[in-house]
Coordinates of C-alpha atoms in Angstrom, one line a residue:
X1 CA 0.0 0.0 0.0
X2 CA 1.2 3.6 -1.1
X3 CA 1.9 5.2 2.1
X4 CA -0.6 8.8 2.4
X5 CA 1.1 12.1 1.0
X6 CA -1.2 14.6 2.8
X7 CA -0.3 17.9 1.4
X8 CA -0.6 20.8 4.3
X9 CA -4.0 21.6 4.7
X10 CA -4.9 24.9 6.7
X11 CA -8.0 25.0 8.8
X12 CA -10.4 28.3 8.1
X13 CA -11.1 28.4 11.4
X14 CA -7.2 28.3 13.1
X15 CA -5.6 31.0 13.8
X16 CA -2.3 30.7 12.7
X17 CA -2.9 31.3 9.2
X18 CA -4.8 34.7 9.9
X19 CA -1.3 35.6 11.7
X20 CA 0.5 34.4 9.7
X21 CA -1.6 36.4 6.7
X22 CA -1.3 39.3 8.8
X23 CA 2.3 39.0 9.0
X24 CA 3.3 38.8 5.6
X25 CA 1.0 41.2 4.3
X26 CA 1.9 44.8 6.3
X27 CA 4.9 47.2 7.0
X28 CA 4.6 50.4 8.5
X29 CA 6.2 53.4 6.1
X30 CA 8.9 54.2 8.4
X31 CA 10.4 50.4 8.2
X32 CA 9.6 50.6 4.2
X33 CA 11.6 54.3 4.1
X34 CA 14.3 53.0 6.4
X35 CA 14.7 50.2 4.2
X36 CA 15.1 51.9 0.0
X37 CA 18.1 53.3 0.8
X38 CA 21.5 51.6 -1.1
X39 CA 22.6 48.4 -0.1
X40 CA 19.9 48.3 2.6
X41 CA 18.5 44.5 3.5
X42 CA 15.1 44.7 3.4
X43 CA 13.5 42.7 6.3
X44 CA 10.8 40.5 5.9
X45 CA 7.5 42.2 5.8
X46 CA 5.9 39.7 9.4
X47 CA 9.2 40.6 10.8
X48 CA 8.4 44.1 10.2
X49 CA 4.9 44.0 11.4
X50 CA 6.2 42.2 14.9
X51 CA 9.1 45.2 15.0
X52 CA 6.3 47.4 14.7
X53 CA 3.9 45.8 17.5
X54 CA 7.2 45.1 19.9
X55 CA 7.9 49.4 19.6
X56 CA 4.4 50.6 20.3
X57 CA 4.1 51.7 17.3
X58 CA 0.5 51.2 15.7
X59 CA 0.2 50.2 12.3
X60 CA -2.0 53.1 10.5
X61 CA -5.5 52.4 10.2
X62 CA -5.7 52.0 6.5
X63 CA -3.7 49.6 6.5
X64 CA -5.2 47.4 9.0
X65 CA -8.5 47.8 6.7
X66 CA -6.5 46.1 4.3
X67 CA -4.9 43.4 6.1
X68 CA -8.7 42.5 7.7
X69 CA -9.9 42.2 4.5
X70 CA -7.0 40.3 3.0
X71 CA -7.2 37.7 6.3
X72 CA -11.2 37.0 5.4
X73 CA -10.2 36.6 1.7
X74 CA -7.6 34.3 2.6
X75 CA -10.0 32.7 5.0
X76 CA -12.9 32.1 2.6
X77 CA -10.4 31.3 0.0
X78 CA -9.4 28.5 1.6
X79 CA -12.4 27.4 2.6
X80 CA -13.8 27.3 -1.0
X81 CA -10.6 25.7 -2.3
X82 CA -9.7 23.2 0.1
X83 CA -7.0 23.0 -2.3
X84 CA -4.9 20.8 -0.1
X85 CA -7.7 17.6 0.4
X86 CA -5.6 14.6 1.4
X87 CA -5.1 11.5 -0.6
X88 CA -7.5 8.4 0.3
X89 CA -6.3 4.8 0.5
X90 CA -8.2 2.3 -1.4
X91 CA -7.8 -1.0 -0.3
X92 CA -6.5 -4.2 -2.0
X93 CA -9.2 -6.7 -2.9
X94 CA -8.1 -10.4 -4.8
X95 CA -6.6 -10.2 -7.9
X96 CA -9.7 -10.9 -10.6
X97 CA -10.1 -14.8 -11.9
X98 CA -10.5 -13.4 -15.7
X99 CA -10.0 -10.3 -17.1
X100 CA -9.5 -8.6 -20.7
X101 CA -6.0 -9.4 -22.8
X102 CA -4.6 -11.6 -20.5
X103 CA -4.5 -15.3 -19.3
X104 CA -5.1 -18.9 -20.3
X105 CA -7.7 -19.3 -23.0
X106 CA -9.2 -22.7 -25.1
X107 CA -9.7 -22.7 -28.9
X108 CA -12.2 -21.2 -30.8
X109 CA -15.0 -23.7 -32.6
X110 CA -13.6 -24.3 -36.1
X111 CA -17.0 -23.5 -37.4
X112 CA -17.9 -20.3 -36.6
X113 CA -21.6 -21.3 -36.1
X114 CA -20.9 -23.6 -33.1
X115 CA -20.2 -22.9 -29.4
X116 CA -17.2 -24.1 -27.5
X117 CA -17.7 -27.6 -26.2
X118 CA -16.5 -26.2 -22.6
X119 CA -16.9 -28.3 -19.9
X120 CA -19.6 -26.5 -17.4
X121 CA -16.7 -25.6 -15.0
X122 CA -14.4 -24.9 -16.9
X123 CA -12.3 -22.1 -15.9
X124 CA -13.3 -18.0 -16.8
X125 CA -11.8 -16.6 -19.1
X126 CA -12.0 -14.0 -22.0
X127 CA -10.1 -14.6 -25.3
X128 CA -10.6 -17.7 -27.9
X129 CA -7.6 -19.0 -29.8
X130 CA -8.5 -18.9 -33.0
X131 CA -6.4 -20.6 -36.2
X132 CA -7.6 -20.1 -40.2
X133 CA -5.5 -21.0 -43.2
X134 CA -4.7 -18.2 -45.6
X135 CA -6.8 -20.2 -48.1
X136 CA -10.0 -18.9 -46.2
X137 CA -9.2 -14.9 -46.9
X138 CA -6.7 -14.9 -49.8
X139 CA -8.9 -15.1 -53.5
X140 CA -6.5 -14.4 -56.0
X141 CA -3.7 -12.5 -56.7
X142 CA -4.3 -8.9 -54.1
X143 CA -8.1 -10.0 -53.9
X144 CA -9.4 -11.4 -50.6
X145 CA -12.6 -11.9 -48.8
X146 CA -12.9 -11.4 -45.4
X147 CA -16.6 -13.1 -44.6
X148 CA -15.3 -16.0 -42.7
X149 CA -12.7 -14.3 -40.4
X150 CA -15.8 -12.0 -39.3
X151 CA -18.2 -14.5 -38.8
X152 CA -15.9 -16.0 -36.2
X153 CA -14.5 -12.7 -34.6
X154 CA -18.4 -11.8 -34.8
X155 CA -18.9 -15.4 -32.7
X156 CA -15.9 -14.9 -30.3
X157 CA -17.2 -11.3 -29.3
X158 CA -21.0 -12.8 -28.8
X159 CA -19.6 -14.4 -26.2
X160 CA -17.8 -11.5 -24.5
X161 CA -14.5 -12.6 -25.5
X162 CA -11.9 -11.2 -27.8
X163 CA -10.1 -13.5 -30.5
X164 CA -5.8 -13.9 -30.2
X165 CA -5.5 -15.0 -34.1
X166 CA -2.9 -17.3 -35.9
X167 CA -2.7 -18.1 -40.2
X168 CA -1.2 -21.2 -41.0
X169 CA -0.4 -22.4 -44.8
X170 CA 0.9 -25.6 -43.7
X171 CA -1.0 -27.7 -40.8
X172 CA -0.3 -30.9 -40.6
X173 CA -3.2 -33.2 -40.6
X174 CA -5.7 -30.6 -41.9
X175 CA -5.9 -29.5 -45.7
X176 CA -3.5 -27.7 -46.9
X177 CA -3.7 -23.7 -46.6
X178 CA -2.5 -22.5 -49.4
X179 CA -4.7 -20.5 -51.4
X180 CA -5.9 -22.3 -54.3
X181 CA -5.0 -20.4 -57.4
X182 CA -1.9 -21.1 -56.3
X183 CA -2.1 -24.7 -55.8
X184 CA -4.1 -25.0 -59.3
X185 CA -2.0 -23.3 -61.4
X186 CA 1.5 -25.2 -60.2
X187 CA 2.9 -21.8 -59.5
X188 CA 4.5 -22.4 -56.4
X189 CA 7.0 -25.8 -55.4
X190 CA 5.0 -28.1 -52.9
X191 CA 6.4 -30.6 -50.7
X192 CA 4.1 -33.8 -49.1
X193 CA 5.4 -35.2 -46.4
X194 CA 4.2 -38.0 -43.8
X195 CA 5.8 -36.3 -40.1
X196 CA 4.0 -34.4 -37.5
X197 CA 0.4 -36.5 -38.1
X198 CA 0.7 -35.7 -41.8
X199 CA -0.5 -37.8 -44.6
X200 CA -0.2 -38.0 -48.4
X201 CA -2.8 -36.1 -49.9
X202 CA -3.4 -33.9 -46.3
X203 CA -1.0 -30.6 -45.7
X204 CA 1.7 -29.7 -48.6
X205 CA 4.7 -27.5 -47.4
X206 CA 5.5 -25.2 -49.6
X207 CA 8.5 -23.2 -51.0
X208 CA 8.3 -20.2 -49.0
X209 CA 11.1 -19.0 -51.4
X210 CA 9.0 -18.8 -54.4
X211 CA 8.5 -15.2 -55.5
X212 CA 4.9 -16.1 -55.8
X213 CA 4.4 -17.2 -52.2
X214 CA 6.2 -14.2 -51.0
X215 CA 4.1 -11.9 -53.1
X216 CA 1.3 -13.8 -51.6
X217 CA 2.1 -13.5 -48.3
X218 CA 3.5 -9.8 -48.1
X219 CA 0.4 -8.4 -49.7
X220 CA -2.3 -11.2 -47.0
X221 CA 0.0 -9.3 -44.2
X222 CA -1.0 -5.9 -45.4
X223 CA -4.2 -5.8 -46.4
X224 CA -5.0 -7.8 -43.0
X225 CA -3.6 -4.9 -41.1
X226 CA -5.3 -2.6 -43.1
X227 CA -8.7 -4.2 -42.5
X228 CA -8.0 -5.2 -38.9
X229 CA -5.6 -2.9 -37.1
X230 CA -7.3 -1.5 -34.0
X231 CA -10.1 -3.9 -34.5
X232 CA -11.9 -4.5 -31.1
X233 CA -12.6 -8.3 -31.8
X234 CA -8.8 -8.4 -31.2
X235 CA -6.6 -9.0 -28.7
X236 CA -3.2 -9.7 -30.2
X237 CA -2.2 -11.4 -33.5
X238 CA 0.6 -14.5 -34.2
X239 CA 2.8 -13.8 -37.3
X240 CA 2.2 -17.1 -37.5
X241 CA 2.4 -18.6 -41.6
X242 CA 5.6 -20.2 -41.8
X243 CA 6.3 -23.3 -41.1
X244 CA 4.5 -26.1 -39.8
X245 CA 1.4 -25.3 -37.7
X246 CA 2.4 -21.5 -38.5
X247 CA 5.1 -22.0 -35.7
X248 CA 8.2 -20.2 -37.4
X249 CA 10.1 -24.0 -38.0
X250 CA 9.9 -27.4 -40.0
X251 CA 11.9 -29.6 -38.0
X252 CA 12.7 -31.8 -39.0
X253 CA 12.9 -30.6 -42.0
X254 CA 15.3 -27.7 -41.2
X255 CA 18.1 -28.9 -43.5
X256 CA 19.8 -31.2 -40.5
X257 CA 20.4 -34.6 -41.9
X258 CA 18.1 -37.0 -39.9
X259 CA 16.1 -40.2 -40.0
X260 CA 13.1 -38.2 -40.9
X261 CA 15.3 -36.0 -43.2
X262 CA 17.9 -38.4 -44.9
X263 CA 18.9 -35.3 -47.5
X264 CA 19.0 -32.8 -44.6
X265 CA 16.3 -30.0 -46.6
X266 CA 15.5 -26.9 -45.4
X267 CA 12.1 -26.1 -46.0
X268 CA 12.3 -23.0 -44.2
X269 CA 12.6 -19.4 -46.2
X270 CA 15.7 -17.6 -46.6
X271 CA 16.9 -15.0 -43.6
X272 CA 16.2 -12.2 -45.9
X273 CA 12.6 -13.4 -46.8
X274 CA 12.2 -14.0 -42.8
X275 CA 13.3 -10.7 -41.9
X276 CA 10.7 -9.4 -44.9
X277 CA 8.1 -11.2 -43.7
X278 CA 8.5 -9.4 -40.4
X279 CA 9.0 -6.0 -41.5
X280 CA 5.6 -6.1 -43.6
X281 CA 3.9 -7.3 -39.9
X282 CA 5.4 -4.3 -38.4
X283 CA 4.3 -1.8 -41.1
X284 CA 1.0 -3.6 -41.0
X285 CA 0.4 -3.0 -37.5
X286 CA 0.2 -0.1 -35.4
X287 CA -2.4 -0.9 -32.5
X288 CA -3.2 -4.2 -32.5
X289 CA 0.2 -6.0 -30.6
X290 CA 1.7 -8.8 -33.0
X291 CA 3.9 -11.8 -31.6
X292 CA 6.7 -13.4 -33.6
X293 CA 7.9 -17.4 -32.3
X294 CA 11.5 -16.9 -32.2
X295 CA 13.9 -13.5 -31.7
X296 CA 16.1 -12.5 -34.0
X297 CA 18.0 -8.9 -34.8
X298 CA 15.6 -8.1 -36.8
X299 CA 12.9 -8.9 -34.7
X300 CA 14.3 -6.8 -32.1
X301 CA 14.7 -3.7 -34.2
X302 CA 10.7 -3.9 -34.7
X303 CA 7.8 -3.4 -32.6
X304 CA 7.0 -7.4 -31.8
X305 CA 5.9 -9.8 -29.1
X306 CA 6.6 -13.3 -29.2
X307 CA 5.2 -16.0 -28.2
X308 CA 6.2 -19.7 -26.8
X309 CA 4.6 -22.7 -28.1
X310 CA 6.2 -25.2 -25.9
X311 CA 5.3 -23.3 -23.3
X312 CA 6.7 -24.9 -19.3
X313 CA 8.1 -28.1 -20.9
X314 CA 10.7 -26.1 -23.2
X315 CA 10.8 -22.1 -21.5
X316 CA 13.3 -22.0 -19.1
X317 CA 17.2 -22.0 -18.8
X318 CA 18.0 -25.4 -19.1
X319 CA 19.1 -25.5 -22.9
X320 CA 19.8 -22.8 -25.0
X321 CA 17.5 -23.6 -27.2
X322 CA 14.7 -22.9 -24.7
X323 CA 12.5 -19.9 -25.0
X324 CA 14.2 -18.0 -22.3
X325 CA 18.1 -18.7 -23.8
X326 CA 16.9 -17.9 -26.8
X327 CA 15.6 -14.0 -26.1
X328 CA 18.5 -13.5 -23.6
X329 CA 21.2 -14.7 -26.8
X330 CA 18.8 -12.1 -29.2
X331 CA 18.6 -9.2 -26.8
X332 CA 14.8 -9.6 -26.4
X333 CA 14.7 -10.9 -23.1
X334 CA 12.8 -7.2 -21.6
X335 CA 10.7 -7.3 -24.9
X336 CA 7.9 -8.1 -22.6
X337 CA 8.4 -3.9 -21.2
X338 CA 6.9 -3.2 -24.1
X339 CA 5.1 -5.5 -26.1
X340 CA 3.6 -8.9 -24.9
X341 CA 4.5 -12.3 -24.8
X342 CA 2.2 -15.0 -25.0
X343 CA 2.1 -18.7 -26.2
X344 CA 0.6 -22.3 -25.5
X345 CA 0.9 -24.7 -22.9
X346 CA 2.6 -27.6 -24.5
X347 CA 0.7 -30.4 -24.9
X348 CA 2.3 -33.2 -23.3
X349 CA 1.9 -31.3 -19.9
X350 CA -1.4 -29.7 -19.9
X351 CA -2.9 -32.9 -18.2
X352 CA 0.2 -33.4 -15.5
X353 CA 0.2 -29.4 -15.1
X354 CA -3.3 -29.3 -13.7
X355 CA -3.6 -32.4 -12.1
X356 CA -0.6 -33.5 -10.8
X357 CA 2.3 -30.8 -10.8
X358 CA 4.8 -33.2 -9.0
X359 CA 4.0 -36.3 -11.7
X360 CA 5.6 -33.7 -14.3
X361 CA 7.9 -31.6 -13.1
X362 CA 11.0 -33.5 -14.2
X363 CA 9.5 -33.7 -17.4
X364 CA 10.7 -31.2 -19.2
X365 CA 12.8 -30.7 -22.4
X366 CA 16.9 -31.2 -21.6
X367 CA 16.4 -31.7 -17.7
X368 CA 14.2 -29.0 -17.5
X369 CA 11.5 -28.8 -14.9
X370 CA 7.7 -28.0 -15.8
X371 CA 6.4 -25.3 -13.4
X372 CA 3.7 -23.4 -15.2
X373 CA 3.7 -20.7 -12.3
X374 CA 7.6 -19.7 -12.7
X375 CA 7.5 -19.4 -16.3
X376 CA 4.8 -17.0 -16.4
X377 CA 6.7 -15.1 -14.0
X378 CA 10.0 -15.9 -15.8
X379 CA 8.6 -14.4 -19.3
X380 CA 6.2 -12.3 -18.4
X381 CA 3.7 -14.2 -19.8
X382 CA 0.5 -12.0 -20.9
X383 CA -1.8 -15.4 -22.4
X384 CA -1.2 -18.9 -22.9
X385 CA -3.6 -21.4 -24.7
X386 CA -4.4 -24.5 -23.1
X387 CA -7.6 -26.1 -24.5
X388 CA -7.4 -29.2 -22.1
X389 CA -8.1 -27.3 -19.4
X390 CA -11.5 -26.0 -21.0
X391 CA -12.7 -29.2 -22.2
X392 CA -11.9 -31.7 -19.2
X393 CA -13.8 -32.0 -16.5
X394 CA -11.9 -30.7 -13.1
X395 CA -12.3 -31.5 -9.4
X396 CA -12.3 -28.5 -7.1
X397 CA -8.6 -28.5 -6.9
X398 CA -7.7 -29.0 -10.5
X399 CA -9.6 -26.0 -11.7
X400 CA -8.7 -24.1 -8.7
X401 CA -5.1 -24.5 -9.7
X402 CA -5.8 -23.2 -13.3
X403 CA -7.4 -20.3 -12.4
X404 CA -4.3 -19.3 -10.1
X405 CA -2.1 -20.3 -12.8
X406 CA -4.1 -17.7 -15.7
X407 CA -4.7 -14.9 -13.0
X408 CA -0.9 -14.7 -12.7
X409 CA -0.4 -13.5 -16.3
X410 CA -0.7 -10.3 -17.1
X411 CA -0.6 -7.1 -15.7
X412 CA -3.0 -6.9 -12.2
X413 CA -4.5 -3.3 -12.1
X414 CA -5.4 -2.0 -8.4
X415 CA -6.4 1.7 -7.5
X416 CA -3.6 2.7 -4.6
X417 CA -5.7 6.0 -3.4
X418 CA -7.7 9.2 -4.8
X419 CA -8.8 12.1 -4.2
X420 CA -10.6 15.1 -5.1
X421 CA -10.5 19.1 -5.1
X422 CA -12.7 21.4 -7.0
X423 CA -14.1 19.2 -9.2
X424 CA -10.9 17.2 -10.6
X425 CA -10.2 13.8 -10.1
X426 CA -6.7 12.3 -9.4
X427 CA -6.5 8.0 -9.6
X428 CA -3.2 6.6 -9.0
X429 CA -3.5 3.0 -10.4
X430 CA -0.9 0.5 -9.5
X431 CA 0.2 -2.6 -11.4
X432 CA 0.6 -5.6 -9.2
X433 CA 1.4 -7.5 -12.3
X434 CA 4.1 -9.5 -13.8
X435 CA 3.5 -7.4 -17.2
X436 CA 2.6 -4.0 -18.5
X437 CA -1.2 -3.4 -20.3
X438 CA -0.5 -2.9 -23.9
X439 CA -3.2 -0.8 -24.8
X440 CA -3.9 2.4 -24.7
X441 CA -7.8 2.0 -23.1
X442 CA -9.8 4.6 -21.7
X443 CA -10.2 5.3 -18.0
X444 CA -13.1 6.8 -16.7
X445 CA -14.3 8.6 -13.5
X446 CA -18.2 9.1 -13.1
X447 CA -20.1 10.9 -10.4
X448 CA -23.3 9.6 -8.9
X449 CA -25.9 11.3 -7.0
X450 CA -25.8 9.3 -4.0
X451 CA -29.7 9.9 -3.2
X452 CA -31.2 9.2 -6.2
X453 CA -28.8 7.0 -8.2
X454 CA -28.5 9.4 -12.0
X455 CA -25.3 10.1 -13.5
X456 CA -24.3 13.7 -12.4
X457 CA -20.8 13.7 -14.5
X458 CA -18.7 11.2 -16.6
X459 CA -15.0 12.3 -17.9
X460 CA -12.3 10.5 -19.5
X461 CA -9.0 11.0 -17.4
X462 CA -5.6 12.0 -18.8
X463 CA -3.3 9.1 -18.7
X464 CA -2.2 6.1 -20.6
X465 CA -2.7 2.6 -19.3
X466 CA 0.7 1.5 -20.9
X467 CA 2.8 3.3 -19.2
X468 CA 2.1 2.0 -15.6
X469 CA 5.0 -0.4 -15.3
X470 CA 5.2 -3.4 -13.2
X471 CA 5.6 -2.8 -9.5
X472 CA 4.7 1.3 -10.1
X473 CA 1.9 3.5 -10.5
X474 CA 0.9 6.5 -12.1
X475 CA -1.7 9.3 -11.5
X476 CA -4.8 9.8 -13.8
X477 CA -6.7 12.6 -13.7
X478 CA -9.8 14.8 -14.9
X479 CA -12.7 17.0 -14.1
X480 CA -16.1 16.2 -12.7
X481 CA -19.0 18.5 -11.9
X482 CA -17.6 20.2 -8.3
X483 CA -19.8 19.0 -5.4
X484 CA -18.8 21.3 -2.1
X485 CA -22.1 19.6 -0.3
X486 CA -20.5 16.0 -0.8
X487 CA -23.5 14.5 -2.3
X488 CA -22.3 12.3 -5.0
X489 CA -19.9 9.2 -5.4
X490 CA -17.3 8.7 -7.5
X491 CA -16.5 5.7 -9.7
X492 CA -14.1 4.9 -12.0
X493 CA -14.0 2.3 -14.8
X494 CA -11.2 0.9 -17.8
X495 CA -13.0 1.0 -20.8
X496 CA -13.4 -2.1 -22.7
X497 CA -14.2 -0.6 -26.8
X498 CA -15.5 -4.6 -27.3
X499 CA -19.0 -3.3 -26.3
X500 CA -19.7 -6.7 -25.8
X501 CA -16.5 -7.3 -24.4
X502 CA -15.7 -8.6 -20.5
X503 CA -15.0 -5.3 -18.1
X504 CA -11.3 -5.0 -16.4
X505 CA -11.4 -5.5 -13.0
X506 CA -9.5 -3.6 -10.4
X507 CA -8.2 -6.1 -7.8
X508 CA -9.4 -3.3 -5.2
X509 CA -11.9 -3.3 -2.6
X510 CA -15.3 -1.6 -4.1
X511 CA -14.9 -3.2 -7.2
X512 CA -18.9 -3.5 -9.0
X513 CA -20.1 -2.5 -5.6
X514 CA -22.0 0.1 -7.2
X515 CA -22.1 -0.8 -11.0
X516 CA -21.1 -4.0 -12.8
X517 CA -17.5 -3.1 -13.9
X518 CA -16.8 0.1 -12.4
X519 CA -14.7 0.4 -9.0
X520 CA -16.7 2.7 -6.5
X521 CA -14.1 5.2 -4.7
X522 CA -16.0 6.8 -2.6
X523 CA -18.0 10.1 -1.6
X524 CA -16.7 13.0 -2.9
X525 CA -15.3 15.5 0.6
X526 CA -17.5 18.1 2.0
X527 CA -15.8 21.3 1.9

């Protein structure tokens, strides 16, 4: 808790102010005369006005006129003011189960038209993973149709949640992703191959070297930014498309010779067409926070997240091929400052993770351990997908350990204290987090007539969310309809622009006490 800063705040009814008013505000002549000649020190004008009493001498009567009235100015002044009203502490409540842009989410249906087959306690949450080929948007050469990535963001946020999106070419098992004029006309080298789950006439990879597929691919990027940056429906967006399952690698095709890979090919694009790939994601996007699978210099250089996708089995230090080693050897490893990082539980340990922790946790890749809880605190994990955890039924203790595990992502907003004077608002929010918020939402303060319930006042303060960093605070403020006789109360609220979308949750004390998503502060003071 933010210890109280009370400024000094003078009482209209003490004396000591009126003194000291009276003080500083008169000087006989003779002091003033004595005191213009060259190189004189002028004394202070109280000290004069003691001299003056401690002599006899009575200041003249004009001038005690003026001092009266200057003390009752002063007084009513500061009783109109009350310029110097104290801060008040807000107490800490429980860090929220869910809340916007952050935790552990399932998939989205594959067809849009379905609901998640959740199982009735399955854990809260309030974003949908959400995968599509390129095939489903990309038409033609530059033509596109966007029908069926609405109709599922449409879905997600009709459920209150917000969509984290990946585009694949190449998922093995499924069809393949490539759009079809492509596939049709021969224009771009295919490969078929029978690892990861694949089978012959299921997923081709293709030859992400082919001017064609570049073209392709460049131009999806950009228009998809230009249709979707800023969308609400989002939360953050995977660069996802190369590689198998859009995961940035084709091991084992990765041009190591192997049993799987007897030639040693590398089915992976050039460095040059990588770092393209991720310049056109950067251009593309401006609000909407993008996450690349693995660091490199270029990455680094460019506005991106990045996301793990062997989340707690392959994260920590324990090989430095890990996710951790891997942004600490690309200078990415306080990326998370300012842009998120994300991922997916990995598989093999979703079931282990949740219901036993010990039966796992010398599972991990190269003598790793799998502790869920210190990698999200290790990365600074914002989301992670784990779908088992949605679609399994859990006893009291499983799901109890899920939901602890997605409510430590993230940031953690908490109001520390507030106060108001003359009308304006001041809200220092905290983050108790383990990452910064990445957007820049609205926060808003609105006053309520305390009798009668109706909205007296409603402003938008001056601040930006993204800027609080972990472990500090910073002040937001604005103005609200003065109320001297203390008749209204003040909320305040983050602004979710999904209409439909889940509202952030302080994890302070008052939070929906008066209104579904809006933290009650208090009555504003009676001056």
């Amino acid at each position: 808790m933010i210890a109280s800063q009370n400024d000094n705040n003078p009482s209209a009814g003490s004396a000591a102010p009126i003194i000291r008013a009276v003080q500083e505000s008169h000087a006989g002549a003779d002091d003033a005369a004595g005191a213009s000649g060259a190189g004189a020190r002028r004394r202070p004008m109280g000290r004069q006005m003691l001299d003056r009493l401690r002599r006899g001498r009575r200041p003249r009567f004009s001038a005690l006129v003026v001092a009266l009235i200057a003390v009752v100015s002063l007084a009513t002044g500061f009783r109109a003011c009350n310029c110097n009203r104290a801060w008040t502490e807000v107490s800490a409540a429980a860090t929220p189960e869910a809340n916007p842009l952050k935790g552990m989410m399932p998939f989205a249906p594959a067809d849009a038209s379905h609901s998640p087959g959740l199982q009735d306690n399955a854990p809260p949450y309030t974003m949908e993973w959400l995968t599509l080929p390129v095939s489903d948007v990309v038409t033609g050469p530059g033509t596109y149709s966007w029908d069926k990535l609405d109709a599922h963001l449409n879905a997600i946020a009709s459920r209150g949640h917000q969509a984290v999106l990946r585009f694949y070419v190449d998922y093995p098992g499924r069809p393949s992703g490539i759009p079809s004029y492509l596939l049709t006309s021969h224009a771009v080298t295919t490969h078929e191959y029978t690892v990861n789950g694949n089978a012959p006439g299921q997923s081709l990879a293709p030859d992400y070297n082919d001017p064609e597929m570049m073209s392709m691919l460049t131009g999806f990027v950009s228009a998809l930014g230009q249709q979707y940056d800023g969308d609400p429906r989002l939360a953050f967006v995977t660069h996802g498309l190369v590689g198998f399952w859009g995961e940035g690698h084709t091991f084992p095709m990765n041009g190591k010779v192997s049993g799987d890979n007897p030639s040693g090919e590398n089915w992976m694009p050039s460095s040059a067409n990588q770092n393209t790939l991720i310049d056109t994601w950067d251009g593309a996007f401006q609000v909407t926070p993008t996450l690349a699978r693995y660091p490199s210099a270029e990455t680094v250089k460019r506005g991106v997240g990045y996301h793990d996708d062997s989340f707690g089995y392959a994260t920590m230090d324990t090989a430095d091929w890990h996710f951790l080693p891997q942004l600490k050897q690309a200078k990415a490893d306080q990326a998370w400052q300012q842009h998120p990082i994300g991922g997916e539980v990995y598989p093999g340990i979703q079931e282990c993770s949740v219901r036993n922790p010990g039966s796992c946790m010398a599972s991990g890749s190269n003598g790793g351990t799998v502790d869920i809880n210190a990698s999200i605190k290790a990365t600074h994990a914002s989301w992670l997908v784990d779908n088992w955890a949605f679609t399994t039924t859990l006893n009291g203790t499983e799901r109890e350990r899920a939901v602890q595990a997605s409510a430590e992502t993230g940031y953690d907003l908490a109001v520390a204290r507030w106060r108001m004077r003359n009308g304006k608002v001041e809200v220092q929010i905290a983050n108790n987090g383990v990452a910064p918020f990445y957007y820049n939402w609205n926060v808003e303060a609105v006053a309520i007539n305390t009798s009668n319930g109706t909205e007296v006042g409603r402003t938008t303060l001056n601040g930006d969310l993204r800027k609080i960093e972990v472990s500090k605070t910073q002040t937001f403020s604005g103005q609200l309809p003065a109320d001297p006789a203390g008749q209204n109360t003040i909320l305040v609220r983050v602004v979710n622009p999904l209409e439909s979308g889940q509202p952030l949750r302080f994890s302070s004390a008052g939070q929906d006490q008066t209104l579904p998503g809006y933290l009650t502060l208090g009555r504003t003071p009676t001056t």
